[in-house]
Short mmCIF file of C-alpha atoms and ligand atoms in Angstrom, two decimals:
data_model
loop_
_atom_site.label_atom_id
_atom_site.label_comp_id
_atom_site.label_asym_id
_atom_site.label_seq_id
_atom_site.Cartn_x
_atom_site.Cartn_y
_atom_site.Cartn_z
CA UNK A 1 153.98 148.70 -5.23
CA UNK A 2 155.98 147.40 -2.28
CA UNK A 3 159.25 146.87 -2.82
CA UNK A 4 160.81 143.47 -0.87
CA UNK A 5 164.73 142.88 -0.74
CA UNK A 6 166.54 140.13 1.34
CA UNK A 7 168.74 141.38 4.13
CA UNK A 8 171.41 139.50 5.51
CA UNK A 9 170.97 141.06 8.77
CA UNK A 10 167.29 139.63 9.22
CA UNK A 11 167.71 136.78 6.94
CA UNK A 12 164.47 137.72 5.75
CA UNK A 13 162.84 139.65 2.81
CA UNK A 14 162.10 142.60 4.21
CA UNK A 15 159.60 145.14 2.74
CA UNK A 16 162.42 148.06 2.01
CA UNK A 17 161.80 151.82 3.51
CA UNK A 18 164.76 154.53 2.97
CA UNK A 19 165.57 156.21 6.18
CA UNK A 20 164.95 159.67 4.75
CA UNK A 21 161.72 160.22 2.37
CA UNK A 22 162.77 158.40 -1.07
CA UNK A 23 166.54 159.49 -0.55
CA UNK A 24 168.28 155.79 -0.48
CA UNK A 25 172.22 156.12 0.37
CA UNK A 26 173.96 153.16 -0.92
CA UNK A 27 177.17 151.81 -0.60
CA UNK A 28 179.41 149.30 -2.58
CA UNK A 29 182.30 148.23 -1.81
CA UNK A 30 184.87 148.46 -4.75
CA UNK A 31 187.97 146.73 -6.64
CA UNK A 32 191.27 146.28 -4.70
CA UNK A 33 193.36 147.42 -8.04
CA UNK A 34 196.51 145.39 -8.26
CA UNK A 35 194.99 143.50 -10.97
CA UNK A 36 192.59 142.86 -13.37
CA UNK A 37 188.88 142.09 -12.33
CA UNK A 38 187.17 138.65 -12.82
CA UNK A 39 183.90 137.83 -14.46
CA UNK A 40 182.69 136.26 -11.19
CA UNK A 41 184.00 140.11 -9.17
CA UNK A 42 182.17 141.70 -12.04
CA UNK A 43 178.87 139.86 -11.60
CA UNK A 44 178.60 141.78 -8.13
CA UNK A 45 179.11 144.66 -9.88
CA UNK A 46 176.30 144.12 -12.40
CA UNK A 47 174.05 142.80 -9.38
CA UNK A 48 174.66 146.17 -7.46
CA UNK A 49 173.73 147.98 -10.77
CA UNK A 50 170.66 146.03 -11.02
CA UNK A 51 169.32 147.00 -7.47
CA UNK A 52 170.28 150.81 -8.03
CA UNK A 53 168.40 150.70 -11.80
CA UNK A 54 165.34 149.15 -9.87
CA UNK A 55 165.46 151.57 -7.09
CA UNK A 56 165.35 154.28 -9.06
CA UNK A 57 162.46 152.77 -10.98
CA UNK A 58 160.54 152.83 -7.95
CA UNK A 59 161.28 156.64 -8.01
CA UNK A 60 163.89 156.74 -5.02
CA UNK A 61 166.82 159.17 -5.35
CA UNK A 62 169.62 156.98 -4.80
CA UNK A 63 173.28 158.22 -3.80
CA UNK A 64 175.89 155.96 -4.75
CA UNK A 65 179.24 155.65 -3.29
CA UNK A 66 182.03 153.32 -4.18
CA UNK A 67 185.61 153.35 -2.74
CA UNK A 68 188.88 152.42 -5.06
CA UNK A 69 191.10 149.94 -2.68
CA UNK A 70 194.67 151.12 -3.48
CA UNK A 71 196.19 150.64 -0.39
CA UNK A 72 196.25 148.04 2.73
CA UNK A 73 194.60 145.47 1.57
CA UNK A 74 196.97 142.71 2.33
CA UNK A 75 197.17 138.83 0.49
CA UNK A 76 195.71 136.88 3.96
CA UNK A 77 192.22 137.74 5.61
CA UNK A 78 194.45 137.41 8.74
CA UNK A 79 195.91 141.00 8.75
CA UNK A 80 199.40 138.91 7.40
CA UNK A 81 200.99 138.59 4.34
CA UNK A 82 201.99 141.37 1.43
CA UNK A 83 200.02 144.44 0.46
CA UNK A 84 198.31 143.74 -2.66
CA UNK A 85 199.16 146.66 -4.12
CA UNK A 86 203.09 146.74 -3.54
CA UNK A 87 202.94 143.31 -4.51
CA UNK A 88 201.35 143.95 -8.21
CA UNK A 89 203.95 146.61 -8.41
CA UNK A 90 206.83 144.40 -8.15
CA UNK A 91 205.27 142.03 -10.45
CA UNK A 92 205.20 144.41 -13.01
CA UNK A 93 207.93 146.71 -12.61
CA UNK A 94 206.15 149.69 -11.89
CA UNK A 95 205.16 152.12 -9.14
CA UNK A 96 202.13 151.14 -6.94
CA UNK A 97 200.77 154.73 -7.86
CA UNK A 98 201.02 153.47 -11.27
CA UNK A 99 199.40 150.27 -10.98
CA UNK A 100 196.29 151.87 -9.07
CA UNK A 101 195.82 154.03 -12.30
CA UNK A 102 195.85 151.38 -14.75
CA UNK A 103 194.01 148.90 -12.78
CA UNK A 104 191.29 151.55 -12.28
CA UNK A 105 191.01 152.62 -15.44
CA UNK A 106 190.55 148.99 -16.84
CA UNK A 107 187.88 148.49 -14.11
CA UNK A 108 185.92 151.88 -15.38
CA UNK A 109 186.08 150.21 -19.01
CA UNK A 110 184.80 147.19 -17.82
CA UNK A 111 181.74 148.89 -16.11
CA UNK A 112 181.13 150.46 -19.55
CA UNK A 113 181.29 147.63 -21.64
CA UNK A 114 178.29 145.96 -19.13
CA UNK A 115 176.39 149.03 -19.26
CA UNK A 116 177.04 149.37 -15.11
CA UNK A 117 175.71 153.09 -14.10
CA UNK A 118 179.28 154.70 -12.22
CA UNK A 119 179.02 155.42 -8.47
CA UNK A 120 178.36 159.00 -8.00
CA UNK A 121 181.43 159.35 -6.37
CA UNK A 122 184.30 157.25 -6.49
CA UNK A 123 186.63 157.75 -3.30
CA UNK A 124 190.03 156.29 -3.47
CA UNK A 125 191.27 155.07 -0.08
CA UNK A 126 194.65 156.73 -0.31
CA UNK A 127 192.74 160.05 -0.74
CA UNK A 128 190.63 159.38 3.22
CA UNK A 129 194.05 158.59 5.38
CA UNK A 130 193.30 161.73 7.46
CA UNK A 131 190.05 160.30 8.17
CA UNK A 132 191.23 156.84 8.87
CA UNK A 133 193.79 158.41 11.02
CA UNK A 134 191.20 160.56 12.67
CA UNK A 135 188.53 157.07 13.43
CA UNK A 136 191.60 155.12 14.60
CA UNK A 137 191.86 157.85 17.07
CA UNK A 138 188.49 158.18 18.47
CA UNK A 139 188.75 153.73 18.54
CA UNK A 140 191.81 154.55 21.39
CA UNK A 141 189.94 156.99 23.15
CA UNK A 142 187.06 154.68 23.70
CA UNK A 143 189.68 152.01 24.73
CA UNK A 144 188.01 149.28 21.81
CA UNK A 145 192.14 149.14 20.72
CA UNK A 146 195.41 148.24 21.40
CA UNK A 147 198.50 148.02 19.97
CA UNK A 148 201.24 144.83 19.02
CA UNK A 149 204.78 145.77 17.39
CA UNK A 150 202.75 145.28 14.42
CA UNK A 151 199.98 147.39 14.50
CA UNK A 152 197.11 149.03 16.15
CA UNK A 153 194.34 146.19 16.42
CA UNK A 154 190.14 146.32 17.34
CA UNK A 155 189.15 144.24 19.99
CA UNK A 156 186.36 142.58 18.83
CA UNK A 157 184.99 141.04 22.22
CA UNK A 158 184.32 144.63 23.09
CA UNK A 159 181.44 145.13 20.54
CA UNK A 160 178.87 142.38 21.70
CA UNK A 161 176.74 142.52 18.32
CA UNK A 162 179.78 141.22 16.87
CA UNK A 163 178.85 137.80 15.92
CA UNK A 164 175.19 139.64 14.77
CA UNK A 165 175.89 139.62 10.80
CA UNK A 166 177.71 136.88 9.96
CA UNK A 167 175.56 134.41 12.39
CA UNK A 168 179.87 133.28 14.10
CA UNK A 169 180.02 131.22 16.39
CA UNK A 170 183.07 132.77 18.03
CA UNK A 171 183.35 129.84 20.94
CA UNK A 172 183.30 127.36 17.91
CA UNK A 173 186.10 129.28 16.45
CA UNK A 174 188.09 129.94 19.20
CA UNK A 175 187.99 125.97 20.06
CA UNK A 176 188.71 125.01 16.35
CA UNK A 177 191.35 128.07 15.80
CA UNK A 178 194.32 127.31 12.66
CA UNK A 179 197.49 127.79 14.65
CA UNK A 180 197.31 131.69 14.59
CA UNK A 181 200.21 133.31 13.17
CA UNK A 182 199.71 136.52 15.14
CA UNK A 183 200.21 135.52 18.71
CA UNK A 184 200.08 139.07 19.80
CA UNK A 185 196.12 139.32 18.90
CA UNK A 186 193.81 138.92 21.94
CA UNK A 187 191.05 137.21 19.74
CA UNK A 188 191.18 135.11 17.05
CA UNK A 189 188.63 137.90 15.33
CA UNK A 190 190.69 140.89 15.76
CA UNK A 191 191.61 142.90 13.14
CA UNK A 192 194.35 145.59 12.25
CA UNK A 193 192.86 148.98 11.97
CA UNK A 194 196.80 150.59 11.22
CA UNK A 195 199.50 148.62 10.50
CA UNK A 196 203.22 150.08 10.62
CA UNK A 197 205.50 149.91 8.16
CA UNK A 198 208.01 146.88 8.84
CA UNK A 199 211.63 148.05 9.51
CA UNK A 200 213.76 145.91 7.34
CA UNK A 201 211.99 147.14 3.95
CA UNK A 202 210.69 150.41 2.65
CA UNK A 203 206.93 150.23 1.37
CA UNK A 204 205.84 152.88 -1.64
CA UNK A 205 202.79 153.67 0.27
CA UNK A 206 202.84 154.96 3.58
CA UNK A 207 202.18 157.78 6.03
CA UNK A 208 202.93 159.38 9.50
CA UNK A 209 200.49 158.74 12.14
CA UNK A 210 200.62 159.47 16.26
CA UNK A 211 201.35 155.50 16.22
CA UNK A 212 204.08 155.60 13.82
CA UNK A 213 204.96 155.31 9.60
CA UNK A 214 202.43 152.79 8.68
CA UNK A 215 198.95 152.24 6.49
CA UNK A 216 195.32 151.97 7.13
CA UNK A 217 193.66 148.39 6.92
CA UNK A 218 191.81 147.50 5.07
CA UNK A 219 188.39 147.41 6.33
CA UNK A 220 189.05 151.06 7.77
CA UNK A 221 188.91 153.15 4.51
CA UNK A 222 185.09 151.68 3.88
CA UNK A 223 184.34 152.90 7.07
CA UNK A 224 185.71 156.20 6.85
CA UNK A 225 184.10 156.81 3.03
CA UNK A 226 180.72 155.53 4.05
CA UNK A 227 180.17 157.28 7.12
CA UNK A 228 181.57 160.65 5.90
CA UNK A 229 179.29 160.46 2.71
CA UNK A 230 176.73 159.14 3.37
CA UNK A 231 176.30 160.42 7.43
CA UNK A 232 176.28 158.18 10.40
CA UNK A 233 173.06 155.84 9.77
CA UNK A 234 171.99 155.24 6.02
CA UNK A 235 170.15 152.56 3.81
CA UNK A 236 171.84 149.77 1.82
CA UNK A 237 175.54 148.81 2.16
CA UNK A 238 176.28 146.08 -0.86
CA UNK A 239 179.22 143.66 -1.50
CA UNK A 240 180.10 139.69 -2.58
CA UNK A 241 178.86 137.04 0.37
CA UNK A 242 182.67 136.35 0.82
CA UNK A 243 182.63 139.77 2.56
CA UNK A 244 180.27 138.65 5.02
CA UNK A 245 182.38 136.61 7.64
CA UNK A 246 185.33 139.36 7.88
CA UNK A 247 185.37 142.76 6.11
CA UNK A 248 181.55 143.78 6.33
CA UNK A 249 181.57 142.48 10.26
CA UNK A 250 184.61 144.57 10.77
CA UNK A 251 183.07 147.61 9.37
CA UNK A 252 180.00 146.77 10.87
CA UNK A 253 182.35 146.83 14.44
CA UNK A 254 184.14 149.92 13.84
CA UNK A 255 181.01 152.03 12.88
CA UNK A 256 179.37 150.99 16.17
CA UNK A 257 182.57 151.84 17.84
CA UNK A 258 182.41 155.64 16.08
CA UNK A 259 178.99 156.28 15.63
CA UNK A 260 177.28 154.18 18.55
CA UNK A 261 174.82 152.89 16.36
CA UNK A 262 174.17 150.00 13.92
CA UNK A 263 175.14 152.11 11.13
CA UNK A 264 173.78 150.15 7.97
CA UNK A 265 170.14 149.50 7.80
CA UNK A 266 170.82 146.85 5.23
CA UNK A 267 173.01 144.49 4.27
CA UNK A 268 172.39 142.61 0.54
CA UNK A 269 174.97 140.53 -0.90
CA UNK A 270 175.77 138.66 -4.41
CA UNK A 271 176.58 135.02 -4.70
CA UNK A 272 179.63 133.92 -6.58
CA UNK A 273 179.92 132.71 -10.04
CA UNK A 274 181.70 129.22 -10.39
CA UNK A 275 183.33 127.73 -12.51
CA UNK A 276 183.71 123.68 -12.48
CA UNK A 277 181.74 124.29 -9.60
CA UNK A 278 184.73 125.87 -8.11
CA UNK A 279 184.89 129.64 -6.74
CA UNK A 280 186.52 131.97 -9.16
CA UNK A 281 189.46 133.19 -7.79
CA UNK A 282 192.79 134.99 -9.06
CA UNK A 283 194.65 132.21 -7.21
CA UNK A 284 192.66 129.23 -8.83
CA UNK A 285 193.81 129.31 -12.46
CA UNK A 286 190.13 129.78 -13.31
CA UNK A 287 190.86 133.53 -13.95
CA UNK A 288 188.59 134.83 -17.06
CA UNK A 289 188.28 138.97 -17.24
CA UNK A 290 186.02 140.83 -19.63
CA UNK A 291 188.96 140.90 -22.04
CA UNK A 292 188.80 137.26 -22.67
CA UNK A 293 185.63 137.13 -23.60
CA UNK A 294 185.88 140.02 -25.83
CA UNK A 295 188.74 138.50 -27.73
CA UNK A 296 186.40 135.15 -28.56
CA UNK A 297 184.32 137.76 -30.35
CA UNK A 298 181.48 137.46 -27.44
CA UNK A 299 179.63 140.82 -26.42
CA UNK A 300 179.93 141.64 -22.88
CA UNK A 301 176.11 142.44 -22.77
CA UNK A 302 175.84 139.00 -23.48
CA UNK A 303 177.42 138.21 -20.27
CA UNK A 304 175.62 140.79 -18.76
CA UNK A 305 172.26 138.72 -19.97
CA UNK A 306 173.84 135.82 -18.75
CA UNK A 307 174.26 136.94 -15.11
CA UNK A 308 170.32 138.39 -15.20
CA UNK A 309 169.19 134.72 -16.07
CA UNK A 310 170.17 133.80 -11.96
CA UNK A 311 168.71 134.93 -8.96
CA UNK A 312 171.97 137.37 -7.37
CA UNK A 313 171.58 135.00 -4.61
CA UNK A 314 171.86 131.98 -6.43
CA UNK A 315 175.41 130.73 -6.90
CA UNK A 316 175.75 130.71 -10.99
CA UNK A 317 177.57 127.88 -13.31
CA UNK A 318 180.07 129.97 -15.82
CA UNK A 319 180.86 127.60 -18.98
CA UNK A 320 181.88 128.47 -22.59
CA UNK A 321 179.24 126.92 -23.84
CA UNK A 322 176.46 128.74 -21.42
CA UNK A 323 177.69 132.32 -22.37
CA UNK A 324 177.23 131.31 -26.26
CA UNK A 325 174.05 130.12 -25.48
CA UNK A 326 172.98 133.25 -23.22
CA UNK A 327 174.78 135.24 -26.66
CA UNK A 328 172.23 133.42 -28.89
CA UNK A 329 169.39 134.32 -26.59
CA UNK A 330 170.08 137.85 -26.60
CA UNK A 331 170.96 138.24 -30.10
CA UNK A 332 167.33 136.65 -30.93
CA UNK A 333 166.00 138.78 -28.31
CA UNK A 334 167.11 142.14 -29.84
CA UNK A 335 166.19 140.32 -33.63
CA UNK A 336 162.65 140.28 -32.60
CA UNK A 337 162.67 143.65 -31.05
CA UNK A 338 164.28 145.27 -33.80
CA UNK A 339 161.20 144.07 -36.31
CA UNK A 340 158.71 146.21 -33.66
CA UNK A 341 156.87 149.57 -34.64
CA UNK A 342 157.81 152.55 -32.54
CA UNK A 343 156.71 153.04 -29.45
CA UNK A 344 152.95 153.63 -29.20
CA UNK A 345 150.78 153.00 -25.91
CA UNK A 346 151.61 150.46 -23.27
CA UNK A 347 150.83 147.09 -22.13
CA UNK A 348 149.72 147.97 -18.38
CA UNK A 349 149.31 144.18 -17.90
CA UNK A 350 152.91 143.05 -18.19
CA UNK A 351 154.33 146.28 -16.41
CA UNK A 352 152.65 145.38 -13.49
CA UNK A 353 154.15 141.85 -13.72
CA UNK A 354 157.43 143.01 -14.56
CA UNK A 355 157.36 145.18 -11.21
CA UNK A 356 156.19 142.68 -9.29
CA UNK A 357 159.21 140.94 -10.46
CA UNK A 358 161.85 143.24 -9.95
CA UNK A 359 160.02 144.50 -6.97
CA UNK A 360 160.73 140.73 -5.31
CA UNK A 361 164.18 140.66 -4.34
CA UNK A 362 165.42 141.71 -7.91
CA UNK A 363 164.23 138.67 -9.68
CA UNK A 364 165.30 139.06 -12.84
CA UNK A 365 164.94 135.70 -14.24
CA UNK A 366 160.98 136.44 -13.61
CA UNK A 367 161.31 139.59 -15.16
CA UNK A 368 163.07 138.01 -18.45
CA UNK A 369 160.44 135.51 -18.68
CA UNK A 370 157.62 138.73 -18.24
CA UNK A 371 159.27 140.05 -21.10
CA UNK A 372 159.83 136.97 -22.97
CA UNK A 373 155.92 136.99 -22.05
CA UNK A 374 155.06 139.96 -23.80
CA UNK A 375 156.68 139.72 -27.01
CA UNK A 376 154.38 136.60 -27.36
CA UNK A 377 151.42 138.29 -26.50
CA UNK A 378 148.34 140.03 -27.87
CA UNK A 379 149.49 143.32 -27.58
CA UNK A 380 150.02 145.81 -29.97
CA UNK A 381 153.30 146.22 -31.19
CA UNK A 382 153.86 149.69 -30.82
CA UNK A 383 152.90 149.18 -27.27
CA UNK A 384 155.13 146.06 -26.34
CA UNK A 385 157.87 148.38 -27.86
CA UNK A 386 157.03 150.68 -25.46
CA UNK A 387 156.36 148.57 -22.43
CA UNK A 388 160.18 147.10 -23.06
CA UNK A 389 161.86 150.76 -23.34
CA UNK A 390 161.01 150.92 -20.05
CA UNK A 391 162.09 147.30 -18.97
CA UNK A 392 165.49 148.31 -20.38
CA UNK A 393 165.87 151.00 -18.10
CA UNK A 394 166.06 148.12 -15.16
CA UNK A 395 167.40 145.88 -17.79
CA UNK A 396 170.49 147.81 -18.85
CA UNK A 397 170.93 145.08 -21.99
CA UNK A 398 170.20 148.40 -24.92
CA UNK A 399 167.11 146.59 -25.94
CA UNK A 400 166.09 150.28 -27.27
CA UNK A 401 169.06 150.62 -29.56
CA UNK A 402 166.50 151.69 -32.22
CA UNK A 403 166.49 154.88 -31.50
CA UNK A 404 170.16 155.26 -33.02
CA UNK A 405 170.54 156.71 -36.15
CA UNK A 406 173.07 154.28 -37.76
CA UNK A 407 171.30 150.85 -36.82
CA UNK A 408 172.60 147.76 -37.67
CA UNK A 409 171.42 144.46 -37.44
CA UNK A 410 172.90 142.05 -34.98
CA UNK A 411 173.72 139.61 -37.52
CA UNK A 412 176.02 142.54 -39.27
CA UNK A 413 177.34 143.71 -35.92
CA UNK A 414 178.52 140.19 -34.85
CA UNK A 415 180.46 140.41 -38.76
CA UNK A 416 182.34 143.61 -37.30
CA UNK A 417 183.13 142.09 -34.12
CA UNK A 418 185.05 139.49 -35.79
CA UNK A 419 186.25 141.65 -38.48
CA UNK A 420 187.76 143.91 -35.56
CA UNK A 421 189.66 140.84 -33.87
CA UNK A 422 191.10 139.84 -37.36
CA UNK A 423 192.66 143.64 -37.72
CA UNK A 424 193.27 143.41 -34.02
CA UNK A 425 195.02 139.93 -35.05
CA UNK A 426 196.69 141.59 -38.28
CA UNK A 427 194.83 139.10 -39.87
CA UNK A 428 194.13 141.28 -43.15
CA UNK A 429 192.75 138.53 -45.59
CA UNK A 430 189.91 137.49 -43.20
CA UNK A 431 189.38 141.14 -42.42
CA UNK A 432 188.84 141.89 -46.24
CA UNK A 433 186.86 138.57 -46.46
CA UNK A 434 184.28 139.81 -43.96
CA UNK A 435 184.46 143.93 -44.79
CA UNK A 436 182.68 142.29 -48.56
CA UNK A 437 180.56 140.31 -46.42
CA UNK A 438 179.01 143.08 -44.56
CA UNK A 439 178.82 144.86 -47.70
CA UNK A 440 176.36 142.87 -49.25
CA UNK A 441 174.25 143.91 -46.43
CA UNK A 442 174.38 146.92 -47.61
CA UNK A 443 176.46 148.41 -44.60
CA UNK A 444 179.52 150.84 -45.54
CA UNK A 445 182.42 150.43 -42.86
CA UNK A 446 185.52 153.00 -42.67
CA UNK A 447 188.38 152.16 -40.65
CA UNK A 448 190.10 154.92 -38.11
CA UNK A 449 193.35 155.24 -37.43
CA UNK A 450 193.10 154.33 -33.70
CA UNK A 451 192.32 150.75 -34.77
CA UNK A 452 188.51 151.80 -34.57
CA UNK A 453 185.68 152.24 -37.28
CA UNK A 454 183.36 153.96 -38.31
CA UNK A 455 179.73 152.62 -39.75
CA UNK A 456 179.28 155.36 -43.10
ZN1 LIG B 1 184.39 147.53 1.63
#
């Protein structure tokens, strides 16, 4: 069957073909770690997973790079203010090195917890300077740069297919330009490709180049990871919409100036979550990581379930009171699964429906309401049981947690939840209160030393 995805470079649904035979290279951009991701960063992230998962269940071989920002990207689109990263060290007292470590691993746990497939390859920026160094180069040479006492810029009215992607209207912009705080900048679109280190303070992070001590920026180290993994044309290059307007054009621009070729064959991006209708954002005070809703005893596959009930380009409503719901849903879900046969036959009828699904744009609501479908239906158990095994492979919500030895209900498992955030809490009475509670189901639990348990 066909497979259709949207690409922001068309604007249209395009039927999708890999460049080389069912190989699909794909590309998504990563966390900046100075901090903590946010539910509405994360929802990318589960978006992305969902288009791998479905690639592959068309039978492509997908390659799957992700970069780790731990350098250069700085606090203003405008190639102005701090570095991220140096300014989460201060904040916390601790070397930037150290901050990237902890704010990766964090990120890696999150992934986990959603059942997100890792990249095959995670590249860390700091770990491609040579490269960066070796692009900004080849940029000179072909006279698309120049230089400021701040840095080494692009000149974006070199590239003509600049505007192309994000659909700018650069006279519009140039007309209705902010006061720009770099007066050195030929266009209002120019970007920093190295910036050097300023003289009055000493950064953590930085490194000897032919232009001076300085650091990539930001947009660069995509560049650089992409094109040297994945060679200098490949498939699908993913990210939020908010990277539309500036970093993805900018990579866009320097690949063309490198490679003299539209590098990326497509371009598909996530909407954002909001929240009181409001973007989530780290500066908003509408911050809400994975954490938090762990610690209100909520499973982060329900999120996960939450996020598949939107289209990826639909922007989606976070409340409280939605995730509980979307919890309930997938709680009953997995109830009614759990009272199926084992897997016997198939249901070739719903299959094809669910692919159709999946197969248009990634529309997962469709495909939850297939499956939804199904269970319904006249089909033999054994073979809906069957049928949805393989849903869960695009699904990624464990639907097929059967097939554990130690299976527990989800009415028992939401009883150890809670009963781990009251020892979390050192709240030992309501611990004890719920350990005899999931005893009378008939469920032995032994506690581990490292705070975790053990189901006996
Ligand atoms: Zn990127």
């Amino acid at each position: 069957m066909k497979l259709y995805l949207y690409n922001t470079l068309t604007r249209n649904k395009d039927e999708f073909k890999p460049l080389k035979g069912n190989k699909v290279g794909l590309y998504t951009c990563g966390p900046t770690v100075y901090n903590f991701a946010h539910i509405g960063n994360l929802r990318t992230y589960i978006f992305e997973d969902i288009l791998k998962r479905v690639l592959e269940y068309n039978d492509y071989k997908v390659k799957h790079i992700m970069n780790i920002t731990d350098v250069g990207h700085l606090t203003s689109d405008a190639d102005t203010g701090e570095d991220k990263l140096e300014k989460g060290a201060k904040r916390e007292g601790k070397s930037v090195w150290e901050i990237a470590e902890f704010y990766t691993n964090i990120f890696k746990e999150n992934l986990e917890d959603l059942n997100i497939q890792e990249p095959d390859k995670w590249c860390k920026a700091t770990d491609y300077i040579k490269e960066q160094i070796k692009f900004v180069k080849k940029l000179e040479k072909k006279g698309l740069t120049y230089k400021t006492s701040d840095g080494i810029y692009f000149d974006t009215s070199k590239y003509p297919d600049y505007p192309k992607l994000a659909k700018l209207n650069l006279e519009g912009q140039k007309e209705g330009a902010r006061v720009e705080v770099n007066k050195e900048k030929r266009n209002p679109t120019d970007f920093a490709l190295w910036k050097f280190s300023p003289e009055d303070s000493h950064r953590q992070m930085e490194w000897k180049s032919p232009w001076g001590v300085g650091f990539p920026g930001w947009h660069l180290e995509c560049s650089a990871i992409s094109l040297k993994n994945l060679g200098k044309e490949f498939d699908i290059h993913c990210g939020g919409v908010d990277h539309i307007p500036v970093h993805h054009t900018n990579e866009l621009a320097q690949n063309w100036g490198i490679t003299n070729l539209e590098s990326v064959k497509w371009w598909l991006h996530g909407e954002f979550l909001v929240i009181n209708e409001g973007k989530m954002a780290k500066s908003e005070g509408n911050f809400i990581t994975l954490q938090r809703i762990k610690d209100r005893g909520l499973n982060p596959l329900s999120y996960r379930y939450f996020c598949l009930q939107a289209h990826y380009r639909s922007k989606l409503n976070f409340t409280w009171e939605a995730l509980e719901a979307a919890q309930n849903g997938y709680h009953n879900l997995i109830g009614e699964i759990s009272k199926l046969p084992k897997p016997k036959g198939d249901c070739p009828e719903f299959e094809e429906k669910f692919l159709q699904a999946i197969n248009d744009d990634l529309n997962m609501p469709m495909a939850l309401s297939v499956l939804q479908e199904l269970l319904k239906s006249n089909c033999p158990s054994g073979a809906k049981r069957q049928s949805i095994t393989k849903f869960d492979k695009v699904l990624g919500l464990n639907l097929d947690q059967y097939k554990k030895e130690k299976v527990v209900s989800w009415e028992v498992q939401k009883l150890i939840d809670e009963r781990q955030l009251a020892r979390k809490n050192k709240d030992f009475k309501k611990a004890d209160e719920l350990r005899r509670k999931i005893e009378e189901q008939g469920i032995k639990i032994k506690d581990l030393p490292d705070g975790g348990y053990e189901i006996e």
